[in-house]
XYZ file of C-alpha atoms in Angstrom:
630
model
C -28.653 58.185 -44.531
C -31.561 60.572 -44.828
C -31.054 61.505 -48.424
C -33.628 61.043 -51.121
C -31.429 62.051 -54.040
C -33.419 61.734 -57.238
C -30.651 61.020 -59.736
C -31.432 59.153 -62.919
C -28.128 57.285 -62.616
C -28.478 56.212 -58.985
C -29.415 52.655 -59.801
C -26.216 52.259 -61.794
C -24.001 53.447 -58.951
C -24.968 50.729 -56.486
C -24.822 47.205 -57.915
C -25.564 43.928 -56.183
C -22.888 41.310 -55.523
C -20.703 41.179 -52.413
C -18.389 38.953 -50.426
C -18.887 38.325 -46.742
C -15.593 37.051 -45.361
C -12.838 38.035 -42.947
C -9.274 36.897 -43.545
C -6.629 36.894 -40.806
C -3.959 38.676 -42.834
C -3.437 40.259 -46.217
C -1.138 42.084 -48.613
C 1.243 43.268 -49.684
C -0.354 45.860 -51.916
C 1.648 47.428 -54.743
C 3.378 49.782 -52.319
C 4.203 47.095 -49.755
C 1.609 47.534 -46.975
C 0.490 44.339 -45.215
C -2.026 43.653 -42.440
C -2.713 41.114 -39.710
C -5.518 40.746 -37.194
C -5.446 39.854 -33.501
C -6.238 36.212 -34.248
C -3.095 35.787 -36.337
C 0.260 34.719 -34.788
C 2.424 37.821 -34.621
C -0.615 40.040 -35.097
C -1.634 42.984 -32.901
C -2.942 42.456 -29.383
C -6.411 43.739 -28.556
C -5.823 46.367 -25.847
C -8.644 48.837 -25.251
C -7.936 52.241 -23.713
C -10.853 54.610 -24.057
C -10.068 58.307 -24.566
C -13.651 59.539 -24.044
C -13.363 62.430 -21.581
C -9.660 61.717 -21.022
C -7.238 64.581 -20.270
C -6.062 66.165 -23.501
C -8.793 64.498 -25.575
C -11.149 66.641 -27.672
C -14.713 65.840 -28.624
C -15.602 66.287 -32.289
C -18.689 68.440 -32.857
C -20.751 68.857 -36.000
C -21.171 65.235 -37.065
C -24.725 64.391 -38.063
C -25.837 62.077 -40.846
C -23.730 61.645 -43.993
C -21.444 64.609 -43.428
C -17.838 65.458 -42.625
C -16.173 68.046 -40.404
C -13.343 70.397 -41.318
C -9.692 69.379 -41.149
C -8.229 68.738 -37.680
C -4.491 69.263 -37.182
C -2.967 66.592 -34.930
C 0.449 68.212 -34.555
C 2.920 65.817 -36.181
C 3.668 64.260 -39.577
C 2.313 60.787 -40.232
C 3.858 58.911 -43.145
C 1.171 57.269 -45.299
C 2.222 55.593 -48.517
C 4.612 58.130 -50.091
C 3.101 61.278 -48.546
C 3.179 62.944 -45.101
C 0.086 64.318 -43.355
C -0.461 66.301 -40.154
C -4.216 66.798 -40.399
C -7.232 64.591 -40.937
C -10.809 65.023 -42.091
C -13.407 63.033 -40.191
C -16.483 61.629 -41.930
C -19.602 60.626 -40.047
C -19.697 57.261 -41.799
C -16.652 55.782 -40.092
C -13.865 57.040 -42.368
C -10.887 59.382 -41.978
C -9.380 61.211 -44.960
C -6.048 62.926 -45.542
C -7.361 64.731 -48.639
C -10.121 67.324 -48.751
C -12.746 64.672 -49.435
C -16.225 66.085 -49.892
C -18.123 63.162 -48.403
C -18.281 59.387 -48.603
C -21.785 58.066 -48.181
C -23.754 54.996 -49.178
C -23.265 53.385 -51.635
C -19.695 53.121 -50.297
C -16.765 52.537 -52.676
C -14.898 49.267 -52.702
C -11.255 49.539 -51.645
C -9.321 50.474 -53.684
C -11.412 52.430 -56.197
C -9.671 55.036 -58.305
C -11.727 58.152 -58.898
C -14.433 57.194 -56.408
C -16.073 59.386 -53.792
C -12.649 60.047 -52.290
C -9.067 58.803 -52.217
C -6.302 58.858 -49.583
C -8.461 57.637 -46.704
C -8.713 55.081 -43.908
C -11.915 53.106 -43.394
C -12.016 51.482 -39.949
C -15.828 51.107 -40.031
C -17.181 52.703 -43.220
C -20.927 52.230 -42.953
C -24.164 54.185 -42.525
C -23.801 55.735 -39.062
C -25.654 58.650 -37.437
C -24.970 61.039 -34.545
C -28.241 62.967 -34.200
C -31.929 62.114 -34.040
C -35.134 63.389 -35.604
C -37.115 62.452 -32.505
C -37.074 63.071 -28.766
C -34.818 60.042 -28.321
C -31.251 60.906 -27.330
C -28.564 59.605 -29.664
C -25.600 58.618 -27.432
C -22.974 58.816 -30.222
C -19.721 60.643 -29.494
C -16.400 60.958 -31.322
C -13.175 61.982 -29.567
C -9.578 62.424 -30.684
C -6.302 62.630 -28.805
C -2.726 63.314 -29.911
C 0.531 63.547 -27.998
C 1.707 66.018 -30.706
C 4.729 63.805 -31.348
C 3.943 60.352 -32.706
C 0.539 59.093 -31.533
C -3.038 59.806 -32.623
C -6.186 58.062 -31.383
C -9.700 58.640 -32.728
C -12.551 56.945 -30.887
C -16.132 56.443 -32.014
C -18.235 55.723 -28.917
C -21.741 54.178 -28.936
C -22.411 55.208 -32.511
C -25.631 53.645 -33.879
C -26.699 52.654 -37.364
C -29.025 54.919 -39.323
C -32.497 53.502 -39.973
C -35.772 54.871 -41.265
C -38.465 55.749 -38.761
C -38.473 57.547 -35.458
C -36.052 57.409 -33.803
C -33.824 57.139 -36.861
C -31.056 55.138 -35.175
C -30.526 51.681 -33.733
C -27.727 49.758 -32.024
C -24.304 50.822 -30.789
C -20.725 50.585 -32.126
C -17.526 51.542 -30.306
C -14.187 51.392 -32.112
C -10.868 53.250 -32.522
C -8.319 54.286 -35.122
C -4.701 54.509 -33.901
C -1.823 56.047 -35.881
C 1.754 55.528 -34.729
C 4.598 57.690 -35.964
C 7.155 55.311 -34.494
C 6.597 52.663 -37.154
C 4.042 54.398 -39.452
C 1.501 51.726 -38.529
C -2.300 51.967 -38.564
C -4.459 50.014 -36.094
C -8.210 49.516 -36.050
C -9.479 48.474 -32.601
C -13.038 47.128 -32.127
C -14.443 47.134 -28.598
C -18.174 46.625 -29.116
C -19.820 46.145 -32.512
C -23.476 45.581 -33.258
C -23.857 42.667 -35.663
C -27.488 42.023 -34.731
C -28.845 45.367 -35.918
C -26.719 45.815 -39.030
C -28.596 45.400 -42.299
C -27.053 44.520 -45.634
C -29.595 46.147 -47.916
C -28.352 44.226 -50.955
C -28.451 47.304 -53.165
C -24.784 48.264 -52.965
C -21.376 46.712 -53.416
C -20.492 47.905 -49.950
C -22.806 48.725 -47.050
C -19.752 48.041 -44.849
C -16.149 48.459 -45.972
C -12.913 48.190 -43.955
C -9.454 48.980 -45.326
C -6.993 51.646 -46.501
C -6.585 53.440 -49.850
C -3.773 55.604 -51.230
C -3.767 59.071 -52.775
C -4.209 57.848 -56.353
C -7.039 55.510 -55.409
C -5.576 52.516 -57.239
C -3.532 51.030 -54.363
C -4.945 49.795 -51.073
C -5.904 46.881 -48.858
C -9.435 45.691 -48.224
C -9.802 43.823 -44.934
C -13.527 43.167 -45.153
C -16.531 43.921 -47.296
C -20.095 43.410 -46.042
C -18.912 41.869 -42.763
C -18.887 43.254 -39.210
C -15.784 42.862 -37.002
C -16.190 40.898 -33.781
C -15.982 42.470 -30.327
C -12.507 42.752 -28.761
C -10.768 42.467 -32.117
C -7.893 44.389 -33.743
C -6.457 44.877 -37.234
C -3.032 46.402 -37.880
C -1.528 47.709 -41.132
C 2.275 47.568 -41.397
C 4.352 50.069 -43.378
C 6.883 48.251 -45.605
C 10.316 47.830 -44.024
C 11.919 48.815 -47.310
C 10.142 51.007 -49.806
C 11.081 50.087 -53.343
C 8.051 51.694 -54.930
C 9.430 55.059 -56.148
C 6.857 57.584 -57.326
C 7.737 60.857 -59.035
C 4.241 62.235 -59.478
C 3.520 65.692 -60.910
C -0.084 66.832 -60.847
C -2.069 70.066 -61.307
C -3.090 70.508 -57.665
C -5.464 73.369 -58.474
C -6.539 75.622 -61.336
C -7.697 79.254 -61.174
C -7.957 79.329 -57.351
C -6.603 77.374 -54.402
C -10.062 75.870 -53.813
C -9.818 74.252 -57.261
C -13.445 75.218 -57.771
C -15.738 77.311 -59.956
C -14.897 80.961 -60.577
C -16.789 83.871 -62.160
C -15.548 86.344 -64.783
C -17.134 89.286 -66.594
C -18.031 88.748 -70.240
C -18.899 91.094 -73.082
C -18.159 94.803 -73.398
C -16.842 95.116 -69.814
C -14.526 92.114 -70.067
C -10.802 92.618 -69.646
C -7.831 90.269 -70.225
C -7.438 87.761 -67.391
C -4.373 85.823 -66.270
C -4.778 82.084 -65.745
C -2.984 80.412 -62.841
C -2.334 76.831 -61.841
C -0.433 75.093 -59.056
C 1.748 72.084 -59.872
C 2.694 69.700 -57.051
C 4.913 66.635 -56.818
C 2.785 64.341 -54.658
C 5.152 61.401 -55.087
C 8.072 60.179 -52.964
C 10.851 60.788 -55.480
C 12.268 63.983 -56.989
C 11.442 65.013 -60.531
C 14.677 66.272 -62.047
C 13.701 67.161 -65.601
C 11.253 69.430 -67.384
C 7.569 69.387 -66.390
C 5.569 70.701 -69.328
C 2.314 72.449 -68.382
C -0.443 73.123 -70.910
C -3.696 74.996 -70.344
C -6.809 75.325 -72.458
C -10.267 76.835 -72.065
C -13.193 75.594 -74.100
C -16.920 75.164 -74.104
C -17.948 71.679 -72.968
C -18.274 69.430 -75.989
C -16.412 71.870 -78.236
C -13.926 70.305 -80.605
C -11.327 73.025 -80.147
C -10.246 75.326 -77.346
C -10.706 79.055 -77.850
C -7.718 79.752 -75.569
C -4.517 77.776 -75.128
C -1.227 78.539 -73.453
C 1.861 76.637 -72.344
C 4.500 76.928 -69.651
C 6.927 74.656 -67.824
C 8.887 73.961 -64.670
C 12.235 73.459 -66.435
C 14.174 72.142 -63.442
C 11.541 69.714 -62.225
C 10.147 69.558 -58.687
C 11.280 67.848 -55.496
C 8.849 65.463 -53.841
C 6.504 67.243 -51.445
C 7.041 70.596 -53.191
C 4.639 72.659 -55.281
C 4.910 75.685 -57.551
C 2.281 78.166 -58.734
C 2.723 79.458 -62.277
C 0.893 81.945 -64.482
C 0.445 81.149 -68.158
C 2.048 83.698 -70.498
C -1.136 84.288 -72.518
C -4.194 86.020 -71.075
C -7.806 85.315 -71.949
C -10.764 87.653 -72.526
C -14.268 86.233 -72.165
C -16.223 87.961 -74.914
C -19.173 85.560 -74.736
C -21.233 84.635 -71.693
C -21.144 80.892 -71.043
C -19.810 78.101 -68.816
C -16.269 77.044 -69.736
C -13.928 74.208 -68.814
C -10.403 75.229 -67.823
C -8.114 72.214 -68.135
C -4.457 71.960 -67.154
C -2.292 69.018 -68.209
C 1.186 68.103 -66.968
C 3.657 66.003 -68.952
C 6.885 64.596 -67.533
C 8.944 61.624 -68.713
C 9.639 60.515 -65.109
C 6.001 60.599 -63.973
C 4.724 57.050 -63.419
C 1.212 58.013 -62.312
C -0.595 59.527 -65.328
C -4.009 59.136 -63.704
C -3.776 62.573 -62.052
C -2.041 64.523 -64.840
C -5.136 66.538 -65.736
C -7.318 68.860 -63.722
C -10.417 70.720 -64.908
C -12.441 73.456 -63.193
C -15.489 75.477 -64.182
C -15.173 79.101 -65.282
C -18.394 81.075 -65.631
C -18.401 84.184 -67.834
C -21.449 86.375 -67.315
C -22.272 89.954 -68.389
C -22.235 92.947 -66.065
C -25.022 95.212 -67.288
C -26.406 98.234 -65.497
C -24.364 97.355 -62.411
C -26.141 93.993 -62.093
C -24.950 90.438 -62.637
C -26.397 86.944 -62.444
C -24.113 84.355 -60.817
C -24.917 80.655 -61.152
C -22.928 77.465 -61.629
C -25.897 75.842 -63.335
C -25.313 75.519 -67.076
C -28.238 73.283 -68.085
C -31.588 74.551 -69.316
C -33.349 71.732 -67.463
C -32.324 69.679 -64.399
C -31.573 65.986 -64.759
C -32.153 65.214 -61.101
C -33.202 66.718 -57.788
C -32.235 66.691 -54.139
C -34.432 66.579 -51.053
C -33.894 65.382 -47.486
C -36.515 63.260 -45.789
C -36.140 65.185 -42.523
C -36.591 68.702 -43.835
C -37.143 70.534 -40.549
C -36.081 74.071 -41.632
C -32.425 73.271 -40.922
C -31.820 70.875 -43.785
C -31.077 71.747 -47.376
C -28.244 72.665 -49.710
C -25.785 75.488 -50.201
C -23.402 77.005 -52.735
C -20.369 79.256 -52.279
C -20.211 82.269 -54.603
C -17.357 84.760 -54.974
C -18.302 87.882 -56.998
C -16.016 89.567 -59.508
C -16.015 93.039 -57.912
C -16.859 94.784 -54.618
C -18.899 95.996 -52.875
C -21.470 93.441 -53.983
C -25.027 92.787 -52.767
C -27.381 89.859 -53.400
C -30.806 91.284 -54.291
C -32.690 88.071 -54.984
C -32.092 84.340 -55.437
C -33.585 82.085 -58.116
C -34.042 78.372 -57.485
C -35.395 75.572 -59.654
C -38.155 73.842 -57.700
C -38.494 70.290 -58.979
C -41.479 67.995 -58.800
C -41.254 66.592 -55.292
C -42.638 63.244 -56.397
C -45.813 63.598 -54.371
C -48.821 65.681 -55.428
C -48.034 67.629 -58.628
C -47.968 71.349 -57.968
C -48.047 70.853 -54.197
C -44.891 71.517 -52.221
C -43.760 72.512 -48.748
C -42.401 75.953 -47.986
C -38.686 76.650 -48.322
C -36.305 79.403 -47.354
C -33.172 81.172 -48.554
C -30.395 82.304 -46.214
C -27.221 84.200 -47.121
C -24.085 84.088 -44.960
C -20.659 85.656 -45.184
C -17.582 83.422 -45.328
C -16.153 84.079 -41.873
C -17.020 80.405 -41.273
C -18.686 77.555 -43.159
C -21.047 79.290 -43.042
C -20.265 82.614 -41.376
C -22.589 85.335 -40.084
C -26.155 85.478 -41.367
C -26.568 88.478 -43.701
C -30.084 88.026 -45.083
C -32.947 85.529 -45.207
C -36.359 85.131 -46.829
C -38.944 82.399 -47.294
C -41.291 81.106 -49.963
C -44.684 79.858 -48.720
C -45.987 76.394 -49.508
C -47.321 75.995 -53.054
C -46.031 79.450 -54.019
C -43.659 78.239 -56.736
C -44.210 76.610 -60.094
C -42.738 73.131 -60.002
C -40.319 72.276 -62.810
C -39.289 75.889 -63.245
C -37.282 78.789 -61.839
C -38.772 80.703 -58.919
C -37.478 83.955 -57.472
C -37.098 84.702 -53.776
C -36.647 88.420 -53.175
C -34.130 89.347 -50.493
C -33.973 92.491 -48.383
C -30.715 93.640 -49.973
C -28.667 93.479 -46.765
C -26.243 90.764 -47.973
C -23.423 93.149 -48.896
C -19.751 92.124 -48.828
C -16.548 93.992 -49.634
C -14.290 90.917 -49.920
C -14.546 87.138 -50.068
C -17.834 85.497 -50.965
C -21.283 84.387 -49.813
C -22.738 81.052 -48.767
C -26.235 80.831 -50.241
C -28.442 78.206 -48.580
C -31.743 76.654 -49.659
C -33.661 75.233 -46.668
C -36.711 72.984 -46.925
C -39.422 72.973 -44.273
C -40.523 69.425 -45.038
C -39.830 66.448 -47.260
C -42.316 67.505 -49.943
C -40.106 69.983 -51.790
C -37.067 69.382 -54.019
C -34.307 71.423 -55.631
C -33.197 70.766 -59.209
C -29.696 69.402 -59.829
C -27.658 68.943 -62.981
C -24.795 66.707 -64.061
C -23.893 68.714 -67.166
C -20.178 69.478 -67.138
C -18.330 71.523 -66.083
C -19.058 71.091 -62.367
C -18.246 73.831 -59.846
C -17.387 71.725 -56.765
C -18.824 74.644 -54.734
C -21.808 72.721 -53.340
C -22.727 71.806 -49.759
C -25.305 69.642 -48.033
C -26.939 70.801 -44.810
C -28.274 68.203 -42.369
C -29.529 69.104 -38.888
C -27.948 72.517 -39.388
C -24.454 71.113 -40.035
C -22.735 71.980 -43.313
C -20.452 69.618 -45.217
C -19.353 69.364 -48.858
C -22.085 67.754 -50.931
C -21.558 64.014 -51.332
C -21.992 64.356 -55.120
C -20.037 67.620 -55.385
C -17.766 66.321 -58.159
C -20.651 65.360 -60.464
C -23.603 67.601 -59.506
C -24.421 71.297 -59.335
C -27.478 72.810 -57.674
C -29.792 75.007 -59.704
C -29.359 78.099 -57.527
C -28.752 81.551 -59.006
C -27.853 84.812 -57.236
C -28.764 88.169 -58.772
C -26.400 90.824 -57.467
C -25.683 94.531 -57.583
C -22.074 95.451 -58.260
C -20.275 98.331 -59.939
C -19.481 97.170 -63.458
C -15.958 97.923 -64.706
C -15.842 100.912 -67.003
C -15.904 100.420 -70.773
C -13.223 102.481 -72.613
C -14.509 105.946 -73.589
C -13.819 105.415 -77.286
C -15.936 102.289 -77.273
C -18.718 104.022 -75.306
C -18.881 106.794 -77.894
C -19.121 104.310 -80.751
C -21.712 102.277 -78.910
C -23.976 105.187 -78.124
C -23.552 107.208 -81.287
C -22.864 104.894 -84.203
C -24.180 101.412 -83.408
C -27.672 102.360 -82.193
C -28.699 98.784 -81.374
C -32.395 98.392 -80.531
C -35.099 95.690 -80.540
C -38.458 96.369 -82.220
C -41.023 95.583 -80.885
C -39.858 95.516 -77.296
C -41.496 93.927 -75.276
C -42.340 91.118 -77.679
C -44.358 87.920 -77.490
C -42.530 86.291 -80.378
C -41.139 87.976 -83.489
C -38.823 90.940 -83.030
C -36.169 92.702 -85.103
C -32.702 93.730 -83.961
C -31.826 96.954 -85.739
C -28.361 98.462 -85.700
C -26.070 100.853 -87.539
C -22.544 99.919 -88.602
C -20.191 102.833 -89.393
C -17.586 100.758 -91.295
C -17.304 97.413 -93.063
C -16.720 94.603 -90.577
C -17.903 91.455 -88.814
C -20.901 91.436 -86.477
C -21.573 88.897 -83.732
C -24.997 89.041 -82.113
C -25.900 86.973 -79.040
C -28.823 86.910 -76.606
C -28.451 85.687 -73.009
C -31.066 85.221 -70.311
C -30.813 86.436 -66.717
C -29.016 83.212 -65.798
C -26.169 83.926 -68.209
C -27.282 81.197 -70.638
C -26.954 81.934 -74.357
C -30.285 81.383 -76.170
C -29.260 82.813 -79.545
C -25.960 83.473 -81.311
C -25.118 84.449 -84.871
C -22.022 85.866 -86.564
C -22.126 87.667 -89.910
C -18.868 88.312 -91.790
C -18.164 91.324 -93.975
C -21.230 93.372 -93.133
C -21.265 96.646 -95.056
C -21.554 100.052 -93.431
C -25.106 101.256 -92.923
C -28.377 100.244 -91.236
C -29.178 96.540 -90.870
C -31.913 94.309 -89.414
C -31.655 90.821 -87.896
C -34.954 89.022 -87.258
C -35.512 86.889 -84.147
C -38.274 84.533 -83.077
C -38.645 84.457 -79.273
C -41.887 82.484 -79.294
C -40.321 79.478 -77.554
C -38.248 81.476 -75.074
C -39.363 81.693 -71.459
C -40.928 84.991 -70.490
C -38.575 87.445 -68.814
C -35.615 89.780 -69.311
C -32.879 89.099 -71.901
C -29.679 90.918 -72.850
C -28.762 91.417 -76.506
C -24.993 91.672 -76.960
C -23.527 93.039 -80.190
C -19.792 92.789 -80.900
C -18.283 94.555 -83.936
C -14.931 95.833 -85.126
C -16.242 99.354 -84.449
C -17.223 98.620 -80.859
C -19.667 96.711 -78.713
C -23.150 97.432 -77.411
C -25.753 95.740 -75.199
C -29.474 96.376 -74.996
C -32.342 94.773 -73.103
C -35.175 92.702 -74.551
C -38.333 91.755 -72.633
C -40.331 88.693 -73.680
C -43.986 88.543 -72.580
C -46.252 85.627 -73.457
């Protein structure tokens, strides 16, 4: 585990206090799963058949340290708890998931843990493993998988060492297998050669080693062992219940706004247009829902007492288990104000016995499109509350975000990043680079790149990296990467909700969803060129002729006056946003008379740079620029 994640809450996430025992059998859990080991009468026999290099077996590429590879389809449906799965996601730390888990890394969750790093997974050897090396030493680790495309899947981890600090950054060797059988829906963990001598319980986590299974809701599972290493030539088998009495009708909002269930950008202000809000409702249980599923949506600012948009719909005839349905709410929403919003969908059904997954929230970012330019960032905080850096940092390690613009063609002109204090010499940092890729892969083709020399940025502040302007796309989105050249440079992170879930970690050049993607966003901002949607002609005329909004003086170092003309009696809302889409000033005046008016501002405490003044009235809208120089 090469991370050096500087989160203020890290110490709270990993508490001391563990068990260190192996039982011979266990269960049933609430669903009915049981397990036995090879030392128990009637338990599984230890029979080792290696698939490394075997005909039909495939080697898994892309595993490094603390990452996961994309879904692998194994060609048949495996029944796990009350759901069926035909693909798996492989994590470097000895786990296999059936959900799109971002990453599970130390400190590892106890089994079961609802709402942890991931649910719906198998943990044959969940511990801090590594597949690459930061030295000339050759790491022998390999992972292979084999399926007969009918009813058998084998995944083998061969000679996989533990991660350690130093050079080389690995030690020991572990060889083990995961076997799924469609004939009886059983799960077997097979241990050929495990390295007890070199394993270290660091005492700082509940689980440096965890073995077991966990269901899709995270609250049902079986833990075989915690903080204990299996012996050589040993097997554990999990048995599907002979009779399933645990019936689960389970409606859930599978995704909001987009099928990635992740952050999405919209245009705010004068160019904004009504937007339809979508959601997908799935029955992830094992029993049909036969009556009405009520679906409610709301959009609000985080911490706001009331939503500014609400709408309701329903699936009146219910939903069969395993089915899903995408619906569009009847009311549309227009984002008049630039900000970061939470879009929450809630399902209600009298038959649903699993309320833990009845809500889903995603981030919506509304940002102005002014002069055919936009600023796109998932960061909503004025200051970071943490930072990320990797101790390797050899120009192929860093972070990334996925950004989908609101119109095309679109070009990234420059990228802003918050360079945090690296924790070493203040004001001294290593060089870093920015790379932009298309989304033909994760990532796709390189479109543009630039670098920032060592000590060229102000720590604890935004720094701009100018791009060449070649990162143009006509569909899809970009992957924007921040690469560090050494350990002495950090990128700001924030935990302020809402969270985009669009973040990636890059280790030894391999991309995987960021291990803290559900609770952290990176402070990365893309400034793009795009053709702004047209404002209606009638509004343009009013804006240009009758409103006459201007700032005097402009530029200003502090005090300035916003002067405007109002042709008729009405309400006036004035707001000022920075280049990152963050609102720094907002005021609404009701019943303003027709004529010329002045609103005084004090920008003395604002950061120097470009701001946009947005004016919204019953007669029309107008935006002007304000430059602050200190």
